[in-house]
């Protein structure tokens, strides 16, 4: 089993934070592994334990053709000598992208299903379960996933007034809120949904942790929806990278850091407060042809 033996929490020095009088830190979960990055490693950790206990012959999971979860599962399974199959949403593309090529390099078998049948993942999962496979849901969102993400809090080396993460399913956020509650901390937990109508993140949170409190979901930083971007977002990504060295991806973490910077400018935080951003990794999201093209246009 892999382990995160270091928790890197570093201060981010941006003029906006100095002007706002806040201390912003980033927990570098992107450094856990180059491809099993950030929260995907955490979500797979206890799924792997359950898989071993189940006696199943392999892991089946689900995702889109650009999924960070697919790439992470492929690398994780190779390292742990687990047979794995990735069910990919949509027809097989004529040219494979970097995510699918890397997944295959690690030995993941890919099965492409139409968007129509992908909608009925439950039925697909049932079929593979009957064949003796352990199912890890799309994005690694389940109880095991939440449990792994609670450890983000266990590892912290100091306390914060606010903790922020980017949310797709809300699984990581649920883990963070649970982790904070288990230590009786007063830290407020914030989610930045990267999809439209992000209030559904609250449903995910309450599903795993009905007693959740002291949280906030900021649903106006999706930039048009999942994997949607604007020139402003790319300019920010470029600005953050050049001023701090911290690389983000346009799908998740650029939206997260943009939100924290914007909230600071709007006076959302009190002077002297400490804020922690969880860098959940996923940098392969920057490397698709489309994103690289857009990134290039933003470089000043
Ligand atoms: C998958 C992913 C997320 C979303 O995590 P959820 O637990 O589904 O909310 C956030 N950031 C990155 C970089 C991701 O790859």
mmCIF file with all atom_site columns, N, CA and C and ligand atoms in Angstrom, residues 37 39-40 43 68-69 139 141 149 165-173 194 201 249 252-253 279-283, ligand 1:
data_model
loop_
_atom_site.group_PDB
_atom_site.id
_atom_site.type_symbol
_atom_site.label_atom_id
_atom_site.label_alt_id
_atom_site.label_comp_id
_atom_site.label_asym_id
_atom_site.label_entity_id
_atom_site.label_seq_id
_atom_site.pdbx_PDB_ins_code
_atom_site.Cartn_x
_atom_site.Cartn_y
_atom_site.Cartn_z
_atom_site.occupancy
_atom_site.B_iso_or_equiv
_atom_site.pdbx_formal_charge
_atom_site.auth_seq_id
_atom_site.auth_comp_id
_atom_site.auth_asym_id
_atom_site.auth_atom_id
_atom_site.pdbx_PDB_model_num
ATOM   1  N N  . UNK A 1 37  ? -3.295  11.131 -8.579  1.00 0.00 ? 37  UNK A N  1
ATOM   2  C CA . UNK A 1 37  ? -3.020  12.394 -7.896  1.00 0.00 ? 37  UNK A CA 1
ATOM   3  C C  . UNK A 1 37  ? -4.131  12.772 -6.939  1.00 0.00 ? 37  UNK A C  1
ATOM   4  N N  . UNK A 1 39  ? -6.908  13.678 -4.626  1.00 0.00 ? 39  UNK A N  1
ATOM   5  C CA . UNK A 1 39  ? -8.027  12.989 -3.982  1.00 0.00 ? 39  UNK A CA 1
ATOM   6  C C  . UNK A 1 39  ? -8.307  11.623 -4.610  1.00 0.00 ? 39  UNK A C  1
ATOM   7  N N  . UNK A 1 40  ? -7.846  11.381 -5.822  1.00 0.00 ? 40  UNK A N  1
ATOM   8  C CA . UNK A 1 40  ? -8.104  10.065 -6.429  1.00 0.00 ? 40  UNK A CA 1
ATOM   9  C C  . UNK A 1 40  ? -7.336  8.982  -5.674  1.00 0.00 ? 40  UNK A C  1
ATOM   10 N N  . UNK A 1 43  ? -9.278  8.347  -2.491  1.00 0.00 ? 43  UNK A N  1
ATOM   11 C CA . UNK A 1 43  ? -10.526 7.612  -2.684  1.00 0.00 ? 43  UNK A CA 1
ATOM   12 C C  . UNK A 1 43  ? -10.262 6.146  -3.008  1.00 0.00 ? 43  UNK A C  1
ATOM   13 N N  . UNK A 1 68  ? -9.749  11.862 -14.724 1.00 0.00 ? 68  UNK A N  1
ATOM   14 C CA . UNK A 1 68  ? -8.608  11.722 -13.812 1.00 0.00 ? 68  UNK A CA 1
ATOM   15 C C  . UNK A 1 68  ? -8.735  10.434 -13.002 1.00 0.00 ? 68  UNK A C  1
ATOM   16 N N  . UNK A 1 69  ? -9.970  10.038 -12.752 1.00 0.00 ? 69  UNK A N  1
ATOM   17 C CA . UNK A 1 69  ? -10.203 8.813  -11.977 1.00 0.00 ? 69  UNK A CA 1
ATOM   18 C C  . UNK A 1 69  ? -9.779  7.570  -12.761 1.00 0.00 ? 69  UNK A C  1
ATOM   19 N N  . UNK A 1 139 ? -15.639 8.257  -10.410 1.00 0.00 ? 139 UNK A N  1
ATOM   20 C CA . UNK A 1 139 ? -15.029 9.268  -9.548  1.00 0.00 ? 139 UNK A CA 1
ATOM   21 C C  . UNK A 1 139 ? -14.609 8.740  -8.182  1.00 0.00 ? 139 UNK A C  1
ATOM   22 N N  . UNK A 1 141 ? -16.583 7.723  -5.865  1.00 0.00 ? 141 UNK A N  1
ATOM   23 C CA . UNK A 1 141 ? -17.491 8.286  -4.855  1.00 0.00 ? 141 UNK A CA 1
ATOM   24 C C  . UNK A 1 141 ? -18.268 7.194  -4.128  1.00 0.00 ? 141 UNK A C  1
ATOM   25 N N  . UNK A 1 149 ? -10.713 10.448 2.210   1.00 0.00 ? 149 UNK A N  1
ATOM   26 C CA . UNK A 1 149 ? -10.578 11.912 2.174   1.00 0.00 ? 149 UNK A CA 1
ATOM   27 C C  . UNK A 1 149 ? -10.599 12.528 3.576   1.00 0.00 ? 149 UNK A C  1
ATOM   28 N N  . UNK A 1 165 ? -12.110 23.155 -1.076  1.00 0.00 ? 165 UNK A N  1
ATOM   29 C CA . UNK A 1 165 ? -11.737 22.189 -2.115  1.00 0.00 ? 165 UNK A CA 1
ATOM   30 C C  . UNK A 1 165 ? -12.655 22.369 -3.321  1.00 0.00 ? 165 UNK A C  1
ATOM   31 N N  . UNK A 1 166 ? -12.167 21.911 -4.477  1.00 0.00 ? 166 UNK A N  1
ATOM   32 C CA . UNK A 1 166 ? -12.997 21.875 -5.681  1.00 0.00 ? 166 UNK A CA 1
ATOM   33 C C  . UNK A 1 166 ? -13.838 20.607 -5.618  1.00 0.00 ? 166 UNK A C  1
ATOM   34 N N  . UNK A 1 167 ? -15.092 20.683 -6.110  1.00 0.00 ? 167 UNK A N  1
ATOM   35 C CA . UNK A 1 167 ? -15.976 19.516 -6.032  1.00 0.00 ? 167 UNK A CA 1
ATOM   36 C C  . UNK A 1 167 ? -16.530 19.102 -7.380  1.00 0.00 ? 167 UNK A C  1
ATOM   37 N N  . UNK A 1 168 ? -16.474 17.782 -7.616  1.00 0.00 ? 168 UNK A N  1
ATOM   38 C CA . UNK A 1 168 ? -17.135 17.179 -8.775  1.00 0.00 ? 168 UNK A CA 1
ATOM   39 C C  . UNK A 1 168 ? -18.347 16.390 -8.304  1.00 0.00 ? 168 UNK A C  1
ATOM   40 N N  . UNK A 1 169 ? -18.083 15.369 -7.483  1.00 0.00 ? 169 UNK A N  1
ATOM   41 C CA . UNK A 1 169 ? -19.192 14.617 -6.879  1.00 0.00 ? 169 UNK A CA 1
ATOM   42 C C  . UNK A 1 169 ? -19.526 15.138 -5.480  1.00 0.00 ? 169 UNK A C  1
ATOM   43 N N  . UNK A 1 170 ? -18.538 15.738 -4.811  1.00 0.00 ? 170 UNK A N  1
ATOM   44 C CA . UNK A 1 170 ? -18.723 16.178 -3.426  1.00 0.00 ? 170 UNK A CA 1
ATOM   45 C C  . UNK A 1 170 ? -18.158 15.187 -2.414  1.00 0.00 ? 170 UNK A C  1
ATOM   46 N N  . UNK A 1 171 ? -17.599 14.099 -2.897  1.00 0.00 ? 171 UNK A N  1
ATOM   47 C CA . UNK A 1 171 ? -17.056 13.045 -2.024  1.00 0.00 ? 171 UNK A CA 1
ATOM   48 C C  . UNK A 1 171 ? -15.892 13.581 -1.179  1.00 0.00 ? 171 UNK A C  1
ATOM   49 N N  . UNK A 1 172 ? -14.981 14.277 -1.818  1.00 0.00 ? 172 UNK A N  1
ATOM   50 C CA . UNK A 1 172 ? -13.831 14.836 -1.099  1.00 0.00 ? 172 UNK A CA 1
ATOM   51 C C  . UNK A 1 172 ? -14.298 15.835 -0.045  1.00 0.00 ? 172 UNK A C  1
ATOM   52 N N  . UNK A 1 173 ? -15.256 16.661 -0.436  1.00 0.00 ? 173 UNK A N  1
ATOM   53 C CA . UNK A 1 173 ? -15.808 17.661 0.473   1.00 0.00 ? 173 UNK A CA 1
ATOM   54 C C  . UNK A 1 173 ? -16.435 16.981 1.699   1.00 0.00 ? 173 UNK A C  1
ATOM   55 N N  . UNK A 1 194 ? -17.538 22.496 -9.587  1.00 0.00 ? 194 UNK A N  1
ATOM   56 C CA . UNK A 1 194 ? -17.054 22.835 -10.933 1.00 0.00 ? 194 UNK A CA 1
ATOM   57 C C  . UNK A 1 194 ? -18.125 22.563 -11.986 1.00 0.00 ? 194 UNK A C  1
ATOM   58 N N  . UNK A 1 201 ? -24.087 19.309 -4.331  1.00 0.00 ? 201 UNK A N  1
ATOM   59 C CA . UNK A 1 201 ? -22.962 18.908 -3.477  1.00 0.00 ? 201 UNK A CA 1
ATOM   60 C C  . UNK A 1 201 ? -23.453 18.747 -2.023  1.00 0.00 ? 201 UNK A C  1
ATOM   61 N N  . UNK A 1 249 ? -5.224  22.863 -12.935 1.00 0.00 ? 249 UNK A N  1
ATOM   62 C CA . UNK A 1 249 ? -5.886  22.409 -14.163 1.00 0.00 ? 249 UNK A CA 1
ATOM   63 C C  . UNK A 1 249 ? -7.156  23.222 -14.336 1.00 0.00 ? 249 UNK A C  1
ATOM   64 N N  . UNK A 1 252 ? -10.728 21.686 -12.501 1.00 0.00 ? 252 UNK A N  1
ATOM   65 C CA . UNK A 1 252 ? -10.988 21.714 -11.054 1.00 0.00 ? 252 UNK A CA 1
ATOM   66 C C  . UNK A 1 252 ? -10.242 22.823 -10.310 1.00 0.00 ? 252 UNK A C  1
ATOM   67 N N  . UNK A 1 253 ? -8.914  22.680 -10.233 1.00 0.00 ? 253 UNK A N  1
ATOM   68 C CA . UNK A 1 253 ? -8.203  23.490 -9.244  1.00 0.00 ? 253 UNK A CA 1
ATOM   69 C C  . UNK A 1 253 ? -8.022  24.958 -9.645  1.00 0.00 ? 253 UNK A C  1
ATOM   70 N N  . UNK A 1 279 ? -5.069  21.236 -2.869  1.00 0.00 ? 279 UNK A N  1
ATOM   71 C CA . UNK A 1 279 ? -4.749  21.001 -4.291  1.00 0.00 ? 279 UNK A CA 1
ATOM   72 C C  . UNK A 1 279 ? -4.979  19.519 -4.558  1.00 0.00 ? 279 UNK A C  1
ATOM   73 N N  . UNK A 1 280 ? -6.101  19.215 -5.211  1.00 0.00 ? 280 UNK A N  1
ATOM   74 C CA . UNK A 1 280 ? -6.519  17.826 -5.374  1.00 0.00 ? 280 UNK A CA 1
ATOM   75 C C  . UNK A 1 280 ? -5.855  17.148 -6.575  1.00 0.00 ? 280 UNK A C  1
ATOM   76 N N  . UNK A 1 281 ? -4.885  17.809 -7.189  1.00 0.00 ? 281 UNK A N  1
ATOM   77 C CA . UNK A 1 281 ? -4.133  17.161 -8.277  1.00 0.00 ? 281 UNK A CA 1
ATOM   78 C C  . UNK A 1 281 ? -4.811  17.316 -9.620  1.00 0.00 ? 281 UNK A C  1
ATOM   79 N N  . UNK A 1 282 ? -4.799  16.227 -10.412 1.00 0.00 ? 282 UNK A N  1
ATOM   80 C CA . UNK A 1 282 ? -5.529  16.226 -11.683 1.00 0.00 ? 282 UNK A CA 1
ATOM   81 C C  . UNK A 1 282 ? -4.905  17.057 -12.782 1.00 0.00 ? 282 UNK A C  1
ATOM   82 N N  . UNK A 1 283 ? -3.581  17.181 -12.754 1.00 0.00 ? 283 UNK A N  1
ATOM   83 C CA . UNK A 1 283 ? -2.942  18.074 -13.734 1.00 0.00 ? 283 UNK A CA 1
ATOM   84 C C  . UNK A 1 283 ? -2.998  17.557 -15.166 1.00 0.00 ? 283 UNK A C  1
HETATM 85 C C1 . LIG B 2 .   ? -11.951 14.251 -9.344  1.00 0.00 ? 1   LIG B C1 1
HETATM 86 C C2 . LIG B 2 .   ? -11.391 15.558 -8.913  1.00 0.00 ? 1   LIG B C2 1
HETATM 87 C C3 . LIG B 2 .   ? -12.084 16.416 -8.033  1.00 0.00 ? 1   LIG B C3 1
HETATM 88 C C4 . LIG B 2 .   ? -13.500 16.147 -7.588  1.00 0.00 ? 1   LIG B C4 1
HETATM 89 O O1 . LIG B 2 .   ? -13.568 15.404 -6.410  1.00 0.00 ? 1   LIG B O1 1
HETATM 90 P P1 . LIG B 2 .   ? -14.985 14.958 -5.812  1.00 0.00 ? 1   LIG B P1 1
HETATM 91 O O2 . LIG B 2 .   ? -14.610 14.122 -4.652  1.00 0.00 ? 1   LIG B O2 1
HETATM 92 O O3 . LIG B 2 .   ? -15.652 14.137 -6.887  1.00 0.00 ? 1   LIG B O3 1
HETATM 93 O O4 . LIG B 2 .   ? -15.772 16.146 -5.504  1.00 0.00 ? 1   LIG B O4 1
HETATM 94 C C5 . LIG B 2 .   ? -11.461 17.579 -7.619  1.00 0.00 ? 1   LIG B C5 1
HETATM 95 N N1 . LIG B 2 .   ? -10.225 17.904 -8.062  1.00 0.00 ? 1   LIG B N1 1
HETATM 96 C C6 . LIG B 2 .   ? -9.541  17.121 -8.923  1.00 0.00 ? 1   LIG B C6 1
HETATM 97 C C7 . LIG B 2 .   ? -8.222  17.566 -9.408  1.00 0.00 ? 1   LIG B C7 1
HETATM 98 C C8 . LIG B 2 .   ? -10.106 15.923 -9.382  1.00 0.00 ? 1   LIG B C8 1
HETATM 99 O O5 . LIG B 2 .   ? -9.425  15.158 -10.254 1.00 0.00 ? 1   LIG B O5 1
#
